[in-house]
mmCIF file of C-alpha atoms in Angstrom:
data_model
loop_
_atom_site.group_PDB
_atom_site.id
_atom_site.type_symbol
_atom_site.label_atom_id
_atom_site.label_comp_id
_atom_site.label_asym_id
_atom_site.label_seq_id
_atom_site.Cartn_x
_atom_site.Cartn_y
_atom_site.Cartn_z
ATOM 1 C CA MET A 1 0.000 0.000 0.000
ATOM 2 C CA THR A 2 1.516 3.329 -1.087
ATOM 3 C CA LYS A 3 1.782 6.408 1.095
ATOM 4 C CA MET A 4 -0.750 8.129 -1.171
ATOM 5 C CA THR A 5 -3.233 5.279 -0.711
ATOM 6 C CA LYS A 6 -2.790 5.381 3.063
ATOM 7 C CA LEU A 7 -3.307 9.147 3.030
ATOM 8 C CA CYS A 8 -6.503 8.782 0.966
ATOM 9 C CA ILE A 9 -7.851 6.135 3.348
ATOM 10 C CA ARG A 10 -7.121 8.372 6.320
ATOM 11 C CA ILE A 11 -8.812 11.351 4.658
ATOM 12 C CA PHE A 12 -11.908 9.282 3.837
ATOM 13 C CA ALA A 13 -12.009 7.895 7.405
ATOM 14 C CA ILE A 14 -11.888 11.406 8.863
ATOM 15 C CA PHE A 15 -14.547 12.519 6.366
ATOM 16 C CA PHE A 16 -16.983 9.744 7.251
ATOM 17 C CA LEU A 17 -16.360 10.218 10.986
ATOM 18 C CA SER A 18 -17.181 13.900 10.513
ATOM 19 C CA ILE A 19 -20.394 13.009 8.648
ATOM 20 C CA ASN A 20 -21.457 10.580 11.382
ATOM 21 C CA LEU A 21 -20.823 13.158 14.063
ATOM 22 C CA GLN A 22 -22.842 15.722 12.094
ATOM 23 C CA VAL A 23 -25.750 13.282 11.688
ATOM 24 C CA SER A 24 -25.660 12.470 15.402
ATOM 25 C CA ALA A 25 -25.604 16.178 16.246
ATOM 26 C CA GLN A 26 -28.549 16.798 13.922
ATOM 27 C CA ARG A 27 -30.554 13.991 15.537
ATOM 28 C CA ASN A 28 -29.713 15.096 19.083
ATOM 29 C CA PRO A 29 -28.773 18.789 18.918
ATOM 30 C CA GLU A 30 -29.198 19.724 22.575
ATOM 31 C CA ILE A 31 -28.524 16.776 24.851
ATOM 32 C CA LYS A 32 -28.610 17.807 28.496
ATOM 33 C CA THR A 33 -27.360 15.876 31.522
ATOM 34 C CA ASN A 34 -28.258 15.765 35.216
ATOM 35 C CA ILE A 35 -31.717 17.265 34.641
ATOM 36 C CA PRO A 36 -34.154 16.860 37.591
ATOM 37 C CA LEU A 37 -37.474 15.271 36.667
ATOM 38 C CA ASP A 38 -39.467 18.359 37.647
ATOM 39 C CA SER A 39 -37.343 20.491 35.301
ATOM 40 C CA ILE A 40 -38.478 18.486 32.257
ATOM 41 C CA ARG A 41 -41.472 19.711 30.277
ATOM 42 C CA LEU A 42 -43.277 16.634 28.947
ATOM 43 C CA SER A 43 -46.872 15.504 28.397
ATOM 44 C CA ASP A 44 -48.037 11.903 28.732
ATOM 45 C CA PRO A 45 -44.836 10.468 30.288
ATOM 46 C CA TYR A 46 -44.203 6.763 29.864
ATOM 47 C CA ILE A 47 -41.297 5.040 31.649
ATOM 48 C CA LEU A 48 -39.774 1.702 30.695
ATOM 49 C CA ALA A 49 -37.628 0.096 33.399
ATOM 50 C CA ASP A 50 -35.227 -1.868 31.177
ATOM 51 C CA LYS A 51 -33.691 -4.702 33.187
ATOM 52 C CA ALA A 52 -31.054 -5.522 30.578
ATOM 53 C CA SER A 53 -29.432 -2.094 30.737
ATOM 54 C CA LYS A 54 -30.532 -1.202 34.282
ATOM 55 C CA MET A 55 -31.755 2.068 32.802
ATOM 56 C CA TYR A 56 -35.060 3.924 32.945
ATOM 57 C CA TYR A 57 -36.257 5.256 29.581
ATOM 58 C CA MET A 58 -38.916 7.955 29.470
ATOM 59 C CA THR A 59 -40.823 9.108 26.421
ATOM 60 C CA GLY A 60 -44.144 10.818 25.744
ATOM 61 C CA THR A 61 -45.637 13.498 23.551
ATOM 62 C CA GLY A 62 -43.036 15.003 21.223
ATOM 63 C CA GLY A 63 -41.410 11.665 20.443
ATOM 64 C CA LYS A 64 -38.145 12.330 22.287
ATOM 65 C CA LEU A 65 -36.400 10.014 24.738
ATOM 66 C CA TRP A 66 -34.897 10.658 28.172
ATOM 67 C CA LYS A 67 -32.867 8.170 30.223
ATOM 68 C CA SER A 68 -31.906 7.872 33.876
ATOM 69 C CA LYS A 69 -30.281 5.428 36.275
ATOM 70 C CA ASP A 70 -32.144 6.619 39.359
ATOM 71 C CA LEU A 71 -35.376 8.377 38.227
ATOM 72 C CA LYS A 72 -34.038 11.594 39.728
ATOM 73 C CA LEU A 73 -31.521 12.964 37.221
ATOM 74 C CA TRP A 74 -32.141 12.547 33.493
ATOM 75 C CA GLU A 75 -30.241 12.821 30.221
ATOM 76 C CA GLY A 76 -31.845 13.872 26.938
ATOM 77 C CA PRO A 77 -33.812 14.579 24.889
ATOM 78 C CA PHE A 78 -32.727 12.045 22.235
ATOM 79 C CA THR A 79 -34.309 11.698 18.797
ATOM 80 C CA VAL A 80 -35.205 8.017 18.351
ATOM 81 C CA VAL A 81 -37.963 7.855 15.705
ATOM 82 C CA GLU A 82 -37.456 7.360 11.960
ATOM 83 C CA THR A 83 -40.789 7.457 10.118
ATOM 84 C CA ASP A 84 -41.309 7.007 6.380
ATOM 85 C CA PRO A 85 -41.887 10.443 4.754
ATOM 86 C CA ASN A 86 -43.762 8.721 1.916
ATOM 87 C CA SER A 87 -46.264 7.094 4.293
ATOM 88 C CA TRP A 88 -49.622 8.522 5.368
ATOM 89 C CA MET A 89 -47.815 10.325 8.211
ATOM 90 C CA GLY A 90 -46.111 12.753 5.843
ATOM 91 C CA LYS A 91 -42.694 14.328 6.231
ATOM 92 C CA ARG A 92 -42.957 15.707 9.773
ATOM 93 C CA PRO A 93 -45.795 14.077 11.711
ATOM 94 C CA MET A 94 -46.742 15.286 15.149
ATOM 95 C CA ILE A 95 -46.039 12.581 17.759
ATOM 96 C CA TRP A 96 -48.216 12.223 20.851
ATOM 97 C CA ALA A 97 -48.329 9.895 23.850
ATOM 98 C CA ALA A 98 -45.443 7.622 22.877
ATOM 99 C CA GLU A 99 -44.868 4.400 24.829
ATOM 100 C CA ILE A 100 -42.054 1.813 24.718
ATOM 101 C CA HIS A 101 -42.945 -1.851 25.310
ATOM 102 C CA GLN A 102 -40.524 -4.765 25.391
ATOM 103 C CA PHE A 103 -41.935 -7.918 23.768
ATOM 104 C CA LYS A 104 -40.239 -11.109 22.568
ATOM 105 C CA GLY A 105 -36.749 -9.606 22.402
ATOM 106 C CA LYS A 106 -37.734 -6.414 20.588
ATOM 107 C CA TYR A 107 -38.730 -2.914 21.676
ATOM 108 C CA TYR A 108 -41.964 -1.500 20.293
ATOM 109 C CA TYR A 109 -42.856 2.158 20.051
ATOM 110 C CA PHE A 110 -46.606 2.786 20.356
ATOM 111 C CA ALA A 111 -47.466 6.376 19.478
ATOM 112 C CA THR A 112 -50.053 8.689 17.945
ATOM 113 C CA PHE A 113 -48.979 10.256 14.654
ATOM 114 C CA THR A 114 -50.740 13.239 13.060
ATOM 115 C CA ASN A 115 -50.388 14.495 9.486
ATOM 116 C CA ARG A 116 -51.717 18.055 9.668
ATOM 117 C CA ASP A 117 -51.729 18.389 5.878
ATOM 118 C CA VAL A 118 -54.487 15.794 5.452
ATOM 119 C CA ILE A 119 -58.081 16.459 6.545
ATOM 120 C CA ILE A 120 -60.278 13.358 6.889
ATOM 121 C CA ASP A 121 -63.538 14.912 8.127
ATOM 122 C CA THR A 122 -65.348 17.994 9.357
ATOM 123 C CA VAL A 123 -67.777 17.602 12.265
ATOM 124 C CA LYS A 124 -69.696 20.452 13.907
ATOM 125 C CA GLY A 125 -67.348 22.951 12.301
ATOM 126 C CA ASN A 126 -64.185 21.179 13.499
ATOM 127 C CA THR A 127 -61.736 19.950 10.868
ATOM 128 C CA ILE A 128 -60.252 16.569 11.768
ATOM 129 C CA GLU A 129 -56.680 15.858 10.716
ATOM 130 C CA ARG A 130 -55.306 12.451 9.727
ATOM 131 C CA ARG A 131 -54.368 10.953 13.081
ATOM 132 C CA ALA A 132 -53.826 7.378 14.180
ATOM 133 C CA SER A 133 -52.136 5.089 16.667
ATOM 134 C CA HIS A 134 -49.235 3.179 15.089
ATOM 135 C CA ILE A 135 -46.333 0.926 16.129
ATOM 136 C CA LEU A 136 -42.618 1.118 15.263
ATOM 137 C CA VAL A 137 -39.861 -1.339 16.236
ATOM 138 C CA SER A 138 -36.212 -1.391 17.347
ATOM 139 C CA ASP A 139 -33.663 -3.887 18.616
ATOM 140 C CA THR A 140 -32.710 -1.567 21.482
ATOM 141 C CA PRO A 141 -34.671 0.725 23.810
ATOM 142 C CA GLU A 142 -32.713 3.721 22.493
ATOM 143 C CA GLY A 143 -33.873 3.120 18.919
ATOM 144 C CA PRO A 144 -33.941 4.050 16.177
ATOM 145 C CA TYR A 145 -37.589 2.983 15.928
ATOM 146 C CA LYS A 146 -38.673 2.219 12.365
ATOM 147 C CA PRO A 147 -41.877 1.161 10.559
ATOM 148 C CA MET A 148 -42.844 -2.475 10.148
ATOM 149 C CA GLU A 149 -44.997 -4.380 7.639
ATOM 150 C CA ASP A 150 -48.452 -2.784 7.758
ATOM 151 C CA GLU A 151 -48.840 0.774 6.494
ATOM 152 C CA THR A 152 -51.827 1.326 8.792
ATOM 153 C CA TYR A 153 -53.116 -0.366 11.931
ATOM 154 C CA LEU A 154 -56.457 1.439 12.188
ATOM 155 C CA PRO A 155 -58.953 2.861 9.658
ATOM 156 C CA ALA A 156 -57.789 5.937 7.749
ATOM 157 C CA ASP A 157 -61.167 7.659 8.137
ATOM 158 C CA LYS A 158 -61.224 7.478 11.961
ATOM 159 C CA PRO A 159 -59.075 9.652 14.262
ATOM 160 C CA THR A 160 -57.503 7.388 16.885
ATOM 161 C CA LEU A 161 -54.940 8.079 19.566
ATOM 162 C CA ASP A 162 -53.095 6.949 22.693
ATOM 163 C CA GLY A 163 -52.571 3.317 21.696
ATOM 164 C CA THR A 164 -51.205 1.049 24.434
ATOM 165 C CA PHE A 165 -50.295 -2.652 24.652
ATOM 166 C CA TRP A 166 -51.801 -5.676 26.356
ATOM 167 C CA VAL A 167 -51.564 -9.458 26.017
ATOM 168 C CA ASP A 168 -54.940 -10.829 27.102
ATOM 169 C CA ASN A 169 -55.921 -14.175 28.633
ATOM 170 C CA ASP A 170 -56.108 -15.704 25.153
ATOM 171 C CA ASP A 171 -52.323 -15.076 24.810
ATOM 172 C CA LYS A 172 -52.991 -12.790 21.836
ATOM 173 C CA PRO A 173 -51.482 -9.273 21.684
ATOM 174 C CA TYR A 174 -53.781 -6.266 21.419
ATOM 175 C CA MET A 175 -53.610 -2.551 20.960
ATOM 176 C CA VAL A 176 -56.020 -0.645 23.200
ATOM 177 C CA TYR A 177 -56.679 2.882 21.949
ATOM 178 C CA CYS A 178 -59.068 5.819 21.951
ATOM 179 C CA TYR A 179 -61.441 6.636 19.107
ATOM 180 C CA GLU A 180 -61.341 10.418 19.362
ATOM 181 C CA TRP A 181 -64.429 12.336 20.422
ATOM 182 C CA LEU A 182 -63.934 14.964 17.691
ATOM 183 C CA GLN A 183 -65.673 12.675 15.218
ATOM 184 C CA ASN A 184 -68.064 10.532 17.262
ATOM 185 C CA TRP A 185 -68.780 13.188 19.932
ATOM 186 C CA ASP A 186 -68.666 10.496 22.630
ATOM 187 C CA GLY A 187 -65.082 9.239 22.837
ATOM 188 C CA THR A 188 -64.544 5.511 23.174
ATOM 189 C CA ILE A 189 -61.839 3.099 24.252
ATOM 190 C CA GLU A 190 -61.455 0.145 21.908
ATOM 191 C CA LYS A 191 -59.220 -2.856 21.250
ATOM 192 C CA ILE A 192 -57.799 -4.409 18.090
ATOM 193 C CA GLN A 193 -55.881 -7.660 17.807
ATOM 194 C CA LEU A 194 -52.268 -7.446 16.611
ATOM 195 C CA LYS A 195 -50.185 -9.857 14.585
ATOM 196 C CA PRO A 196 -47.895 -12.103 16.706
ATOM 197 C CA ASP A 197 -44.874 -9.877 15.943
ATOM 198 C CA LEU A 198 -46.952 -6.662 16.289
ATOM 199 C CA SER A 199 -46.170 -5.768 12.649
ATOM 200 C CA GLY A 200 -49.813 -5.067 11.876
ATOM 201 C CA SER A 201 -53.384 -5.467 13.050
ATOM 202 C CA ILE A 202 -55.956 -8.251 12.546
ATOM 203 C CA GLY A 203 -59.642 -7.627 11.938
ATOM 204 C CA GLU A 204 -61.463 -4.546 13.180
ATOM 205 C CA GLY A 205 -61.555 -2.587 16.403
ATOM 206 C CA GLU A 206 -64.049 -3.546 19.105
ATOM 207 C CA LEU A 207 -65.696 -1.226 21.626
ATOM 208 C CA LEU A 208 -64.734 -1.584 25.293
ATOM 209 C CA PHE A 209 -66.578 1.431 26.720
ATOM 210 C CA LYS A 210 -67.699 4.981 25.972
ATOM 211 C CA SER A 211 -66.786 8.185 27.753
ATOM 212 C CA SER A 212 -70.443 8.717 28.649
ATOM 213 C CA GLU A 213 -70.338 5.581 30.849
ATOM 214 C CA SER A 214 -68.081 7.357 33.331
ATOM 215 C CA PRO A 215 -69.795 8.691 36.471
ATOM 216 C CA TRP A 216 -66.912 11.020 37.385
ATOM 217 C CA SER A 217 -66.082 12.882 34.146
ATOM 218 C CA LYS A 218 -68.299 15.920 33.694
ATOM 219 C CA GLU A 219 -68.894 18.910 31.451
ATOM 220 C CA ARG A 220 -71.605 21.524 31.124
ATOM 221 C CA ALA A 221 -73.887 21.409 28.083
ATOM 222 C CA GLU A 222 -74.989 24.488 26.145
ATOM 223 C CA ASP A 223 -78.230 24.575 28.139
ATOM 224 C CA GLY A 224 -76.233 24.664 31.380
ATOM 225 C CA LYS A 225 -77.014 21.107 32.429
ATOM 226 C CA ILE A 226 -74.227 18.807 33.632
ATOM 227 C CA LYS A 227 -73.466 15.753 31.482
ATOM 228 C CA PRO A 228 -70.622 13.221 31.094
ATOM 229 C CA ASN A 229 -67.513 14.598 29.417
ATOM 230 C CA LYS A 230 -66.925 13.370 25.863
ATOM 231 C CA VAL A 231 -63.128 12.880 26.071
ATOM 232 C CA THR A 232 -61.337 9.526 26.414
ATOM 233 C CA ASP A 233 -57.585 9.808 26.823
ATOM 234 C CA GLY A 234 -54.510 7.809 27.845
ATOM 235 C CA PRO A 235 -55.638 4.233 28.621
ATOM 236 C CA PHE A 236 -53.180 1.990 30.455
ATOM 237 C CA LEU A 237 -53.854 -1.604 31.552
ATOM 238 C CA PHE A 238 -52.605 -3.376 34.667
ATOM 239 C CA GLU A 239 -53.235 -6.311 36.982
ATOM 240 C CA THR A 240 -53.277 -6.020 40.754
ATOM 241 C CA GLN A 241 -51.422 -8.549 42.880
ATOM 242 C CA THR A 242 -54.755 -10.366 43.304
ATOM 243 C CA GLY A 243 -55.081 -10.726 39.506
ATOM 244 C CA LYS A 244 -57.755 -8.057 39.009
ATOM 245 C CA LEU A 245 -57.585 -6.463 35.535
ATOM 246 C CA GLY A 246 -57.868 -2.686 35.582
ATOM 247 C CA MET A 247 -57.494 0.277 33.272
ATOM 248 C CA ILE A 248 -56.589 3.841 34.173
ATOM 249 C CA TRP A 249 -57.731 6.498 31.720
ATOM 250 C CA THR A 250 -58.132 10.268 31.693
ATOM 251 C CA SER A 251 -60.900 12.770 30.955
ATOM 252 C CA TRP A 252 -62.075 16.107 32.327
ATOM 253 C CA VAL A 253 -64.134 17.287 35.275
ATOM 254 C CA PHE A 254 -65.274 20.623 33.914
ATOM 255 C CA GLY A 255 -61.965 22.508 33.457
ATOM 256 C CA ASP A 256 -59.743 20.015 35.291
ATOM 257 C CA TYR A 257 -57.801 17.179 33.651
ATOM 258 C CA VAL A 258 -58.295 14.117 35.897
ATOM 259 C CA GLN A 259 -57.645 10.370 35.844
ATOM 260 C CA GLY A 260 -60.083 7.618 36.713
ATOM 261 C CA VAL A 261 -60.007 3.824 36.771
ATOM 262 C CA ALA A 262 -62.223 0.971 35.589
ATOM 263 C CA TYR A 263 -62.078 -2.753 36.371
ATOM 264 C CA SER A 264 -63.003 -5.687 34.149
ATOM 265 C CA LYS A 265 -65.676 -7.923 35.637
ATOM 266 C CA SER A 266 -64.597 -10.877 33.462
ATOM 267 C CA GLY A 267 -60.864 -10.339 33.946
ATOM 268 C CA THR A 268 -60.401 -9.904 30.185
ATOM 269 C CA LEU A 269 -60.399 -6.980 27.769
ATOM 270 C CA ASP A 270 -63.989 -7.786 26.846
ATOM 271 C CA GLY A 271 -65.157 -6.609 30.263
ATOM 272 C CA PRO A 272 -67.748 -5.477 31.079
ATOM 273 C CA TRP A 273 -65.796 -2.521 32.418
ATOM 274 C CA ILE A 274 -67.055 -1.172 35.721
ATOM 275 C CA GLN A 275 -66.146 2.470 36.266
ATOM 276 C CA GLU A 276 -65.145 3.703 39.717
ATOM 277 C CA LYS A 277 -67.347 6.554 40.938
ATOM 278 C CA GLU A 278 -64.541 8.976 41.779
ATOM 279 C CA PRO A 279 -61.239 9.881 40.073
ATOM 280 C CA ILE A 280 -58.018 8.572 41.612
ATOM 281 C CA THR A 281 -55.815 11.646 41.066
ATOM 282 C CA PRO A 282 -56.184 15.265 42.150
ATOM 283 C CA PRO A 283 -57.270 17.926 39.631
ATOM 284 C CA ASN A 284 -54.865 18.546 36.740
ATOM 285 C CA PHE A 285 -52.982 15.261 37.053
ATOM 286 C CA GLY A 286 -53.514 12.653 34.346
ATOM 287 C CA HIS A 287 -52.491 10.423 31.434
ATOM 288 C CA GLY A 288 -50.759 7.965 33.725
ATOM 289 C CA MET A 289 -49.032 4.602 33.513
ATOM 290 C CA MET A 290 -47.480 2.300 36.104
ATOM 291 C CA PHE A 291 -44.135 0.533 36.348
ATOM 292 C CA LYS A 292 -41.987 -1.213 38.932
ATOM 293 C CA THR A 293 -38.629 0.203 39.885
ATOM 294 C CA PHE A 294 -35.572 -2.046 39.953
ATOM 295 C CA GLU A 295 -36.089 -2.195 43.734
ATOM 296 C CA GLY A 296 -39.669 -3.477 43.295
ATOM 297 C CA LYS A 297 -41.623 -0.311 44.156
ATOM 298 C CA LEU A 298 -44.773 0.337 42.086
ATOM 299 C CA LEU A 299 -44.931 3.896 40.749
ATOM 300 C CA MET A 300 -47.342 5.825 38.574
ATOM 301 C CA ALA A 301 -45.881 8.222 36.018
ATOM 302 C CA LEU A 302 -48.253 10.981 34.913
ATOM 303 C CA HIS A 303 -48.119 14.669 34.122
ATOM 304 C CA SER A 304 -49.406 17.650 36.042
ATOM 305 C CA HIS A 305 -50.348 20.774 34.195
ATOM 306 C CA ARG A 306 -51.084 24.414 34.766
ATOM 307 C CA VAL A 307 -51.754 27.333 32.485
ATOM 308 C CA GLY A 308 -48.682 29.448 31.749
ATOM 309 C CA PRO A 309 -48.511 33.212 31.221
ATOM 310 C CA ASN A 310 -49.032 32.857 27.460
ATOM 311 C CA GLY A 311 -52.106 30.665 27.891
ATOM 312 C CA ASN A 312 -50.364 27.383 27.021
ATOM 313 C CA TYR A 313 -50.306 24.407 29.353
ATOM 314 C CA ILE A 314 -47.072 23.749 31.265
ATOM 315 C CA ARG A 315 -46.883 19.982 31.721
ATOM 316 C CA ILE A 316 -44.418 18.314 34.094
ATOM 317 C CA PRO A 317 -43.802 14.566 34.698
ATOM 318 C CA ASN A 318 -44.628 13.344 38.202
ATOM 319 C CA LEU A 319 -44.143 10.063 40.054
ATOM 320 C CA LEU A 320 -46.665 8.795 42.635
ATOM 321 C CA GLU A 321 -46.517 5.627 44.736
ATOM 322 C CA VAL A 322 -49.222 3.000 44.150
ATOM 323 C CA ASP A 323 -50.531 0.162 46.334
ATOM 324 C CA ASP A 324 -51.927 -2.754 44.286
ATOM 325 C CA ARG A 325 -52.127 -5.454 46.958
ATOM 326 C CA GLU A 326 -55.944 -5.588 46.863
ATOM 327 C CA ASP A 327 -58.531 -5.768 44.063
ATOM 328 C CA LYS A 328 -58.221 -1.999 43.612
ATOM 329 C CA ILE A 329 -55.247 0.332 43.334
ATOM 330 C CA TYR A 330 -54.628 3.146 45.789
ATOM 331 C CA VAL A 331 -52.530 6.138 44.753
ATOM 332 C CA TYR A 332 -50.509 7.979 47.405
ATOM 333 C CA LEU A 333 -50.665 11.685 46.651
ATOM 334 C CA LYS A 334 -47.792 14.042 47.316
ATOM 335 C CA ASN A 335 -48.021 16.309 50.348
#
């Protein structure tokens, strides 16, 4: 090998290293370290406690990823999603309520994607954008998460959101999601069966319950009368230590964002789902999920929110302790 050849190889190696560093910087332009949880602004937090890496991974609305070894100090935000710009999502889809689930050696990214350039319906003067729950996959919890086989999981003419994961008593995987109230005017929570590798859906969605079945969510009608709120948001499924199947989900009590819980009488997704009479979180806490720490403590991750000076919501991840030793969960609120 001549000196000139060696020089050319070295130049090309430096060039490609520079390109890789530039790509990494573009994907993660402002990585911060040692950030306290209450300094992060994030809606719909979801935390995966990854036993293989002994690391906690947090994602949510916005599609970014944070990681921590102790749940106190966090590093991020990392860009981990690679969608197909030629798909129905478009070039820059909005990403809401992302979750990471480990299943059969892979990591699956459940999220709501919105293409604001496509309008699928207009109801009561509201234009409805192309929005749907979808699943991406990666070999590692840090991504990148990429599309799989099916181009769509749910009907293109229905706005759906907040998809989550559950393997039911029939050992089949399901996505549980919300059919958005903007179109049906009484939001629902539904299920759809997934392929064994989660690469697509099977059949059609099935109704689990409607928002109007909740005794605790409330809004005021145009005539001033109180009625059930129409919003269904953020379902998450769990089993208590006694084996009771439950689902936390979020709606509104007038102007307050609040989380309630329902329990399945049959112990399966088919229910019937019995709604608790009162919410389980204080006002303006919601869209929760639960996970066990590496020390075995059960925690609920959810966001609080308040209105900022410019009128926008300021949303902050919170962690609350949960007791699931009985047929119902009990959430310990912060002092």
